[in-house]
mmCIF file with all atom_site columns, C-alpha atoms in Angstrom:
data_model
loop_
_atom_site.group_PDB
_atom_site.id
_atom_site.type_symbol
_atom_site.label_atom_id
_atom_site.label_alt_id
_atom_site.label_comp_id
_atom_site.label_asym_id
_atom_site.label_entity_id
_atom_site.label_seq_id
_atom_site.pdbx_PDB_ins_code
_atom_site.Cartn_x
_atom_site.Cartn_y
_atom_site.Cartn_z
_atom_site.occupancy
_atom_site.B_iso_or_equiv
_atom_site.pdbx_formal_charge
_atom_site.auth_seq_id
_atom_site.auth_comp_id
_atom_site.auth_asym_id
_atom_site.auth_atom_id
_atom_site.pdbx_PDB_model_num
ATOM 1   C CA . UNK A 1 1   ? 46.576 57.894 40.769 1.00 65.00 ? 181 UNK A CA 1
ATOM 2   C CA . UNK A 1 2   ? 43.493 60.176 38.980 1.00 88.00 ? 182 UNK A CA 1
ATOM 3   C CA . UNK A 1 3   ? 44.382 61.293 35.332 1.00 89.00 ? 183 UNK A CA 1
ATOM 4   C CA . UNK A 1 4   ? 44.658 65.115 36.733 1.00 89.00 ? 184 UNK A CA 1
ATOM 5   C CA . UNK A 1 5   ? 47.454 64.072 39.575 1.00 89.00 ? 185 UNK A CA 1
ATOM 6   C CA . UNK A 1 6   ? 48.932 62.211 36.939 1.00 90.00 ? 186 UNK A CA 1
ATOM 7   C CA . UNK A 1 7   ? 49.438 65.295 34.343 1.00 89.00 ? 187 UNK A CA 1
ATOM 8   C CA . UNK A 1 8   ? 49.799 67.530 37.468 1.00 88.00 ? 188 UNK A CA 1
ATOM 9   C CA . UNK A 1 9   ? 53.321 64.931 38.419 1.00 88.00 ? 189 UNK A CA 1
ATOM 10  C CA . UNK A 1 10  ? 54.493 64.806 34.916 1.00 92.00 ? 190 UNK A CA 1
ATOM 11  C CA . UNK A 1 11  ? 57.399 66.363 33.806 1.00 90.00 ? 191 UNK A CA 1
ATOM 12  C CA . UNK A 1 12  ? 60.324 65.948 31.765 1.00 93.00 ? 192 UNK A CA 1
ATOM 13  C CA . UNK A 1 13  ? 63.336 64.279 32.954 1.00 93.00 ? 193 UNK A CA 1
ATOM 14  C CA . UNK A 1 14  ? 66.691 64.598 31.705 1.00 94.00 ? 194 UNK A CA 1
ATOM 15  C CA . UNK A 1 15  ? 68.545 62.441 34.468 1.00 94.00 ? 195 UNK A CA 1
ATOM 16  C CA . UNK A 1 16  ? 67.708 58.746 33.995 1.00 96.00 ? 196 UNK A CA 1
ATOM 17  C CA . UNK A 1 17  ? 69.202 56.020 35.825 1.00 95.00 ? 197 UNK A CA 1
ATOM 18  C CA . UNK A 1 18  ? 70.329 53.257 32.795 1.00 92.00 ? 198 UNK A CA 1
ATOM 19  C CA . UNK A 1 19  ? 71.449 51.057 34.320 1.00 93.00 ? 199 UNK A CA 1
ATOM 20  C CA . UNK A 1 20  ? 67.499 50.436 36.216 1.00 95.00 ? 200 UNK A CA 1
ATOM 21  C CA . UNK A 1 21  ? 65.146 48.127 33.580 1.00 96.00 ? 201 UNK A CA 1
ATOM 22  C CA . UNK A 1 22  ? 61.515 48.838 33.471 1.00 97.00 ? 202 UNK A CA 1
ATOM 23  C CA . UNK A 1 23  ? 59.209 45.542 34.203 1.00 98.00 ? 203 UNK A CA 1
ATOM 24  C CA . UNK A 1 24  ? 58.037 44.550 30.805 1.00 98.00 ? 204 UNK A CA 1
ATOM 25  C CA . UNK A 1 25  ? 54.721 44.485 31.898 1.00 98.00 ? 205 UNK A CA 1
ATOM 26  C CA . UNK A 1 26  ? 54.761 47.976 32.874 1.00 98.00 ? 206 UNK A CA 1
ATOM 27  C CA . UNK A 1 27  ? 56.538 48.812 29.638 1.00 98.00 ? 207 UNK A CA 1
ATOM 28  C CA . UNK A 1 28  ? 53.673 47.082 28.127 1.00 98.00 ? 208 UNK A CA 1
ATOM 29  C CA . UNK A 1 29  ? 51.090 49.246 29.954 1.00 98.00 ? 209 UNK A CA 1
ATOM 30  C CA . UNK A 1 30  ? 52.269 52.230 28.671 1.00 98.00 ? 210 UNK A CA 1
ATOM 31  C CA . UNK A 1 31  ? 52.264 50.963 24.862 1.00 98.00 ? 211 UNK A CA 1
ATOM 32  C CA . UNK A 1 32  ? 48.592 49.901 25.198 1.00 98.00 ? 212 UNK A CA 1
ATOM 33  C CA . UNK A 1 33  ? 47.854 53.354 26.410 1.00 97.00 ? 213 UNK A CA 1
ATOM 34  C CA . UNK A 1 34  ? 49.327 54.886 23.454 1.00 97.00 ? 214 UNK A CA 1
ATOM 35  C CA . UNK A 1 35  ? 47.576 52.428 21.460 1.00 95.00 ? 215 UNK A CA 1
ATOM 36  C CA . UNK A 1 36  ? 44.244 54.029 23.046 1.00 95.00 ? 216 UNK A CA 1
ATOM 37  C CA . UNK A 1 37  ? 45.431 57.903 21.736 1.00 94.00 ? 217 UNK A CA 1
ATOM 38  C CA . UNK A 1 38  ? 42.828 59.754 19.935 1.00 91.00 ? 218 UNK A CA 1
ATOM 39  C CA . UNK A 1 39  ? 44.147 59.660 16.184 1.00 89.00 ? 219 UNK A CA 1
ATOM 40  C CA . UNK A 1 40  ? 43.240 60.381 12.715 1.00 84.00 ? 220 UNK A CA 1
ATOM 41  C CA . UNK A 1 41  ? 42.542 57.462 10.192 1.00 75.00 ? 221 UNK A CA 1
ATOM 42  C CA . UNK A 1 42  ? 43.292 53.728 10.204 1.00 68.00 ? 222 UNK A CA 1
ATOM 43  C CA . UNK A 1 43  ? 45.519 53.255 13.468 1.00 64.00 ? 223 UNK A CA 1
ATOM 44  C CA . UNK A 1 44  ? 46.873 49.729 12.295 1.00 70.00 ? 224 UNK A CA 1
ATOM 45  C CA . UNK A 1 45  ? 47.739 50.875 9.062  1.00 76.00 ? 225 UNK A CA 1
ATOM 46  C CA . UNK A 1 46  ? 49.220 54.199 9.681  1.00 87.00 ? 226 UNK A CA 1
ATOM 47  C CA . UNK A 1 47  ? 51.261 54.235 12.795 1.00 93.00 ? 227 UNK A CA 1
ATOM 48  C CA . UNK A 1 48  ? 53.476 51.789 14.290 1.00 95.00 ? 228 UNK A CA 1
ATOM 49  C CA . UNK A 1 49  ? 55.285 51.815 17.754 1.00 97.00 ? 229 UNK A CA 1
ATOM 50  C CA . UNK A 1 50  ? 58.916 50.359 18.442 1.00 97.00 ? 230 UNK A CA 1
ATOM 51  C CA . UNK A 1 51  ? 60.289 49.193 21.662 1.00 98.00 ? 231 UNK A CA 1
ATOM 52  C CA . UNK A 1 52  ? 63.739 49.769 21.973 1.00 97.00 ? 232 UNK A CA 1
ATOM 53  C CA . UNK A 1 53  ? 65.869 48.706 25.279 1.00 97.00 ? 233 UNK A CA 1
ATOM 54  C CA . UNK A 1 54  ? 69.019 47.865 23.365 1.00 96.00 ? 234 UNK A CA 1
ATOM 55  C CA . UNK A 1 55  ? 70.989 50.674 24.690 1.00 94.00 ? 235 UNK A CA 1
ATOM 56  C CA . UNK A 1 56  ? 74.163 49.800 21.973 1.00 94.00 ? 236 UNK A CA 1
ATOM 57  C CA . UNK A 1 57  ? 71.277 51.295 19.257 1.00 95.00 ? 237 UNK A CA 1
ATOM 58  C CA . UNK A 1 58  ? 70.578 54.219 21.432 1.00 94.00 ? 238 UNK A CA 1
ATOM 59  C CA . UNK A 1 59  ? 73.964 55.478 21.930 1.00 92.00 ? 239 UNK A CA 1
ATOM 60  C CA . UNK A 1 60  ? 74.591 54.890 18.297 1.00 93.00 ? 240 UNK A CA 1
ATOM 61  C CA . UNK A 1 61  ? 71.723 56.867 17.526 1.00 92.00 ? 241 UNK A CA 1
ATOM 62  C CA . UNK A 1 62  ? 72.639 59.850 20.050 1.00 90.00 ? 242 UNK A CA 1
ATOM 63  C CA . UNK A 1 63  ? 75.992 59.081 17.921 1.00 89.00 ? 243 UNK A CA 1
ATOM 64  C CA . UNK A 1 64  ? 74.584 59.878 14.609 1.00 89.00 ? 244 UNK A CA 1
ATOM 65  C CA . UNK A 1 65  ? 72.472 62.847 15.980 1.00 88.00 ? 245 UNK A CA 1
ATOM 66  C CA . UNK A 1 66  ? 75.476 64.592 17.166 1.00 86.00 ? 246 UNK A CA 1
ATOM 67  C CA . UNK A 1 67  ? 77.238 64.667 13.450 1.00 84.00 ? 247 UNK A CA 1
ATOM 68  C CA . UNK A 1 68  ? 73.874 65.557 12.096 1.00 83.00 ? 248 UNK A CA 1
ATOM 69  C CA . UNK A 1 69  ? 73.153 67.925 13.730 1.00 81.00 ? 249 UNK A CA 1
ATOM 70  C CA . UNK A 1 70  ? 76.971 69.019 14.082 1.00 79.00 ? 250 UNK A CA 1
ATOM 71  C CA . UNK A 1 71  ? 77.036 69.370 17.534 1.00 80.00 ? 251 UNK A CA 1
ATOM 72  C CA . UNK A 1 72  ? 79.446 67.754 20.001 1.00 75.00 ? 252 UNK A CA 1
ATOM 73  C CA . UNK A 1 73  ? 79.406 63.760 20.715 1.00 67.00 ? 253 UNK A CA 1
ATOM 74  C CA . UNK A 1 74  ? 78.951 62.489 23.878 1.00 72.00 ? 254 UNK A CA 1
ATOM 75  C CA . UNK A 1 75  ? 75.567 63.954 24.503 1.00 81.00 ? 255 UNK A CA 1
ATOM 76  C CA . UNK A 1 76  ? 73.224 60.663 25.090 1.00 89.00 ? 256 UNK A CA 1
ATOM 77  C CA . UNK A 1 77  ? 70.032 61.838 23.334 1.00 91.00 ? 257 UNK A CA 1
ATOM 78  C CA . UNK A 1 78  ? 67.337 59.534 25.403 1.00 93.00 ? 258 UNK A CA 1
ATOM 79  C CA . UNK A 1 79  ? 69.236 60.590 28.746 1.00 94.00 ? 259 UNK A CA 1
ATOM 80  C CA . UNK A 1 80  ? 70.355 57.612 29.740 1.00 94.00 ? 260 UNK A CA 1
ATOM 81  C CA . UNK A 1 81  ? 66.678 56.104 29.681 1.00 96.00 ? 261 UNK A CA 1
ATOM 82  C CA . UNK A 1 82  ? 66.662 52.401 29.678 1.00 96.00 ? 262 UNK A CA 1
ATOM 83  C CA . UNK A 1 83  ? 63.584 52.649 27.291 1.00 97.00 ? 263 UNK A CA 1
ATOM 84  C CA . UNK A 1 84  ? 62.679 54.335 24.296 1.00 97.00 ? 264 UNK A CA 1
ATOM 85  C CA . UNK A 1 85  ? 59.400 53.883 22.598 1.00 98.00 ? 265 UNK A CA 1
ATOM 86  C CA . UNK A 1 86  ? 59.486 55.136 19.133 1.00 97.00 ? 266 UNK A CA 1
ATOM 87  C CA . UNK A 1 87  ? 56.410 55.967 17.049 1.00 97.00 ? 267 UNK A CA 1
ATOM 88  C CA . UNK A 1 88  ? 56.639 55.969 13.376 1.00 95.00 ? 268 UNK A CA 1
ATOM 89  C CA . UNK A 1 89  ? 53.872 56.975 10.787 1.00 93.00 ? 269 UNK A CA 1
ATOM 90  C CA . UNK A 1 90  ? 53.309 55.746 7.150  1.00 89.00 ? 270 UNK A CA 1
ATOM 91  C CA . UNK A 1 91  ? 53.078 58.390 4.266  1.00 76.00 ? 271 UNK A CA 1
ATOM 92  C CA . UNK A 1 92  ? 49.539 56.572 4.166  1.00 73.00 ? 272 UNK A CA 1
ATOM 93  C CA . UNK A 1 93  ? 47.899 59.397 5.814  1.00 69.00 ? 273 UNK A CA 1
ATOM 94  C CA . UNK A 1 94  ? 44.123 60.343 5.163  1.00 66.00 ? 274 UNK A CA 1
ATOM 95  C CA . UNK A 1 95  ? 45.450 64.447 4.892  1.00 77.00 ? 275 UNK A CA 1
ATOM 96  C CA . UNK A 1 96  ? 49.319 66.049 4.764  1.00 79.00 ? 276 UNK A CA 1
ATOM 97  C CA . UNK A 1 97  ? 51.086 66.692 8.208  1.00 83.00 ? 277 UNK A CA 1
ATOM 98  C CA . UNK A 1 98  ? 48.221 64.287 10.756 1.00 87.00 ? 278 UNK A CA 1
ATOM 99  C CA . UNK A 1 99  ? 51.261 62.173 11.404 1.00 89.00 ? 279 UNK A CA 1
ATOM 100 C CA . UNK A 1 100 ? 52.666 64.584 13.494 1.00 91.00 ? 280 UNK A CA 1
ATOM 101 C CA . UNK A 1 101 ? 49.476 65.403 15.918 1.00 92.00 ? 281 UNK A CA 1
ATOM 102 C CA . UNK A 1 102 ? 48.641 61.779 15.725 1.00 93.00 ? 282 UNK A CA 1
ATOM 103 C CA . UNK A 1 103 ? 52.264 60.788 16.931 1.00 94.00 ? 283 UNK A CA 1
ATOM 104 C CA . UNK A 1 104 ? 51.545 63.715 19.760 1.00 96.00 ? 284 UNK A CA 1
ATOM 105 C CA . UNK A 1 105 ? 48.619 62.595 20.747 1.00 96.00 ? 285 UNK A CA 1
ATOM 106 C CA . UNK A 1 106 ? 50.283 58.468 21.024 1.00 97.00 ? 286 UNK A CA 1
ATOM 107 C CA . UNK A 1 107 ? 53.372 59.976 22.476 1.00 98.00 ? 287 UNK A CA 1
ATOM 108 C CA . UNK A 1 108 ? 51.256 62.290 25.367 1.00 97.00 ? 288 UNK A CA 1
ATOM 109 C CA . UNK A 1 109 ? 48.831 59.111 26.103 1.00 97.00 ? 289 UNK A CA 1
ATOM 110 C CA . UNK A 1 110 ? 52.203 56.883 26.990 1.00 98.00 ? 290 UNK A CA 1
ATOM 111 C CA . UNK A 1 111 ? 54.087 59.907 29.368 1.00 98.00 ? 291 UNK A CA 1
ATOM 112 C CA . UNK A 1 112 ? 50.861 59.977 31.255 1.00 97.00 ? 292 UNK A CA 1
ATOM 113 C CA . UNK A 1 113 ? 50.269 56.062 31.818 1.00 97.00 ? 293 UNK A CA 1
ATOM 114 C CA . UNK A 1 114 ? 54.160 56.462 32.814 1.00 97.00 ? 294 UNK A CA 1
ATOM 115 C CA . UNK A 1 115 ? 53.846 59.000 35.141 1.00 95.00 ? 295 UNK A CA 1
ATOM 116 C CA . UNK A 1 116 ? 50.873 56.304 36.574 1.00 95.00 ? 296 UNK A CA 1
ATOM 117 C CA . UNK A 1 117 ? 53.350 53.686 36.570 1.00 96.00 ? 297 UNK A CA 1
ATOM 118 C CA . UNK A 1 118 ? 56.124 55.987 38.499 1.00 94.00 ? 298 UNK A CA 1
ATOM 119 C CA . UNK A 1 119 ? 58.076 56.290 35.722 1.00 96.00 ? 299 UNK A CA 1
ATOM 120 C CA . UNK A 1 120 ? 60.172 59.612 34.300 1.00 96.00 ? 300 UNK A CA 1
ATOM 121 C CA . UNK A 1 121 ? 59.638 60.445 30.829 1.00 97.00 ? 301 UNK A CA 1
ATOM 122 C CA . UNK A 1 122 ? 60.355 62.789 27.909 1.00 97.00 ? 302 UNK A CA 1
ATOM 123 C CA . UNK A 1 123 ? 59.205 63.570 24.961 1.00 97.00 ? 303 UNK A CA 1
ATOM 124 C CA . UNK A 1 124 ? 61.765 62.997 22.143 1.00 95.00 ? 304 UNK A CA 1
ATOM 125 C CA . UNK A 1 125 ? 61.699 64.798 18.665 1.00 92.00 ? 305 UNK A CA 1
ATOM 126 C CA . UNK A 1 126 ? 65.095 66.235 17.260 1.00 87.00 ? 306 UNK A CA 1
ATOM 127 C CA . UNK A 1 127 ? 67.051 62.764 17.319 1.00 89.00 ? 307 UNK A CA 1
ATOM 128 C CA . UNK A 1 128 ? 64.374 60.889 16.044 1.00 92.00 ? 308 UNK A CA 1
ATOM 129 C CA . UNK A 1 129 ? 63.866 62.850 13.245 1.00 90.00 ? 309 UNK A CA 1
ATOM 130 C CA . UNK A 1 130 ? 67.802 62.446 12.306 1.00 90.00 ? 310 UNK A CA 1
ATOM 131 C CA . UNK A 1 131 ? 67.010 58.628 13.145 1.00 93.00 ? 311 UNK A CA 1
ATOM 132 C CA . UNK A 1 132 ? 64.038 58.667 10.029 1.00 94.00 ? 312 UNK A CA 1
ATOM 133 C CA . UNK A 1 133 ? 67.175 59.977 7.935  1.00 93.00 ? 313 UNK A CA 1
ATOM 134 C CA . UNK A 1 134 ? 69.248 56.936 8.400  1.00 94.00 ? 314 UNK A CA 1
ATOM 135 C CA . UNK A 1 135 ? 68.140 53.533 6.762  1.00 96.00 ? 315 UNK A CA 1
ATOM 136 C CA . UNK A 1 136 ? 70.456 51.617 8.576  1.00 96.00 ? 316 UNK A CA 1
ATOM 137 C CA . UNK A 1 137 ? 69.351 52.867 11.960 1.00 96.00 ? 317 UNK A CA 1
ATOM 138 C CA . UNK A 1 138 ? 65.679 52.766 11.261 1.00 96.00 ? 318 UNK A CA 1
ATOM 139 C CA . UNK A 1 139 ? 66.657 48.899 9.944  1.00 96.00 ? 319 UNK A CA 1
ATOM 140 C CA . UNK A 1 140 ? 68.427 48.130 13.558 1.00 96.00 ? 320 UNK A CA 1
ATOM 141 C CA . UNK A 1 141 ? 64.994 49.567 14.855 1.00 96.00 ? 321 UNK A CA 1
ATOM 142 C CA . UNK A 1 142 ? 62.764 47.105 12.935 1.00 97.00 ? 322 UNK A CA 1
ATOM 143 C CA . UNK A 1 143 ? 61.078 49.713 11.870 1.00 96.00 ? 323 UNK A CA 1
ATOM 144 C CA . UNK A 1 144 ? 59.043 48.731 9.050  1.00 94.00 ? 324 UNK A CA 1
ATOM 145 C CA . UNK A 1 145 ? 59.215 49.657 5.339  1.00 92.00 ? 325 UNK A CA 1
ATOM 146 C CA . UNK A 1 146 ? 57.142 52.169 4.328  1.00 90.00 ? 326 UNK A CA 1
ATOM 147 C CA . UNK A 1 147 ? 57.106 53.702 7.815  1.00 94.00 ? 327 UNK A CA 1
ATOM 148 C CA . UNK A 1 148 ? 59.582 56.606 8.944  1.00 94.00 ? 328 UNK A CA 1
ATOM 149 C CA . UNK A 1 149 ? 59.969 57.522 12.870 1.00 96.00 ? 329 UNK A CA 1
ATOM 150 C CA . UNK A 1 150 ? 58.145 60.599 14.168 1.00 95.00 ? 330 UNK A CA 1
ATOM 151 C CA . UNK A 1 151 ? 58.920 61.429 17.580 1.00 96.00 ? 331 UNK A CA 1
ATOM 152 C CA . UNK A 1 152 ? 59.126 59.379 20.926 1.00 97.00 ? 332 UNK A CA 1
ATOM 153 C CA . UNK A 1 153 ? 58.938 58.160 24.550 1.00 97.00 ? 333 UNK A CA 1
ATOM 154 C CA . UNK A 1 154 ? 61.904 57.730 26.712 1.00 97.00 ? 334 UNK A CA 1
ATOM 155 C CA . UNK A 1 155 ? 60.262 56.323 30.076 1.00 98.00 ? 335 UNK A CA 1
ATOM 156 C CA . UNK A 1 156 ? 62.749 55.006 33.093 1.00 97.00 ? 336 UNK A CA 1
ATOM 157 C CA . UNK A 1 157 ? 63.235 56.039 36.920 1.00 96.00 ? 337 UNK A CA 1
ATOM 158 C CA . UNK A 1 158 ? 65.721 58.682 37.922 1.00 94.00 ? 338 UNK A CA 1
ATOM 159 C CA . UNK A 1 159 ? 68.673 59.645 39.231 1.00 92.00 ? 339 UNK A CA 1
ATOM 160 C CA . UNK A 1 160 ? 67.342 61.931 41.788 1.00 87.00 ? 340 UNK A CA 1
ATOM 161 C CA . UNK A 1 161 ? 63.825 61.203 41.886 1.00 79.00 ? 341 UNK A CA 1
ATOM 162 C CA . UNK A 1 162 ? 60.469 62.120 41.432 1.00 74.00 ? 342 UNK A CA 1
ATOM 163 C CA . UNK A 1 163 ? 59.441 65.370 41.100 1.00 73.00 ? 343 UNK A CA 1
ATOM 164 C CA . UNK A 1 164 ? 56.883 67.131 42.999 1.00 76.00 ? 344 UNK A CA 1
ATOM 165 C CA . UNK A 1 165 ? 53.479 68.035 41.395 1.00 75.00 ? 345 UNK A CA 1
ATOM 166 C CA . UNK A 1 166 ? 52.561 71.222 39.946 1.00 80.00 ? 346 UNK A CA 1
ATOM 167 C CA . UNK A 1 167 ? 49.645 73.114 40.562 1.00 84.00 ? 347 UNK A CA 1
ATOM 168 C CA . UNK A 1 168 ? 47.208 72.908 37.913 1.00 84.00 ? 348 UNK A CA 1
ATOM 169 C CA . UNK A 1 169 ? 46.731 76.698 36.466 1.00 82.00 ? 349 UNK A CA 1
ATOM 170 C CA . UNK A 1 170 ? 47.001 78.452 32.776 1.00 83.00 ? 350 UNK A CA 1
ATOM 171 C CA . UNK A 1 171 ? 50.117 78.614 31.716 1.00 82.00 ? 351 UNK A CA 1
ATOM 172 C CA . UNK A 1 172 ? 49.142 79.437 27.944 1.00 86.00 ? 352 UNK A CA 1
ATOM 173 C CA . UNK A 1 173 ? 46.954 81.813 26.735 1.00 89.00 ? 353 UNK A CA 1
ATOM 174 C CA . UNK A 1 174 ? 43.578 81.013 26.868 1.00 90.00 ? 354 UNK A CA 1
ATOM 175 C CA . UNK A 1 175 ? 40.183 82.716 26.021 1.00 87.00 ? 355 UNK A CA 1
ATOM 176 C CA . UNK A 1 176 ? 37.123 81.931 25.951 1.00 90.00 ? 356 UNK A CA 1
ATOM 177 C CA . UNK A 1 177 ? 34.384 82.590 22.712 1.00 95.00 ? 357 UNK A CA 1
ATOM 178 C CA . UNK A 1 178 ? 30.545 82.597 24.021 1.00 93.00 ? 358 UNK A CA 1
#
């Protein structure tokens, strides 16, 4: 697949099949290509990405979500993905607030390598930032101290398949300065 059919067939899915594992090696794929994002600063010391397949820890966190958040339980927050790739940032940062386009920019780079791989995907956000909240959670999570979770990458295959690709146009406004 060429980059553009790849952005072109991505889309967010809300309908993943759990109980279908992603190969580790194409798990692993798709963390190398986030490794590869365009960021800000010291990569190594300022981000850090978490592989989480345990899916006891994900309902848990959808769990916690819910009562922060006060809405109603039951609402899994990765959508039944069998894999959620978290990225979390140090307070390290070389300027205020380049966590969050340098999480982006990881989180973007891994949906498109799993769109490659024939995987769905989503972009995650609101749980994870109850998640950073909740030392316990962040402890099950391994993520490491000094580091707080920024947003994410659910990746898995769905229930009712793959979607069809979108035509390329501008959807945002766009001009141009000569």
């Amino acid at each position: 697949m060429q980059t553009l059919e790849a952005i072109a067939l991505r889309k967010s899915t809300r309908d993943f099949d759990s109980s279908k594992p992603v190969a580790k090696e194409v798990i692993d794929t798709v963390v190398k290509a986030g490794c590869q994002a365009a960021i800000a600063g010291k990569p190594g010391e300022s981000l850090h990405l978490t592989v989480c397949t345990n899916r006891d820890i994900l309902l848990e966190i959808s769990e916690f979500t819910a009562k922060a958040m006060n809405i109603d339980g039951g609402r899994d927050f990765s959508y039944g993905a069998p894999v959620v790739i978290f990225v979390s940032a140090s307070p390290e940062q070389m300027m205020p607030g380049i966590e969050i386009p340098n999480t982006a920019c990881v989180v973007e780079n891994m949906l498109i390598a799993a769109t490659d791989a024939g995987l769905e995907n989503i972009y995650l956000w609101g749980a994870v930032q109850a998640t950073a909240k909740n030392k316990e959670l962040c402890d099950k999570l391994g993520i490491p101290e000094g580091f707080k979770p920024v947003s994410a990458a659910a990746i898995g295959y769905s229930k009712t398949g793959t979607p069809e690709p979108r035509e390329l146009k501008f959807s945002l406004g766009v001009n141009y300065v000569d």
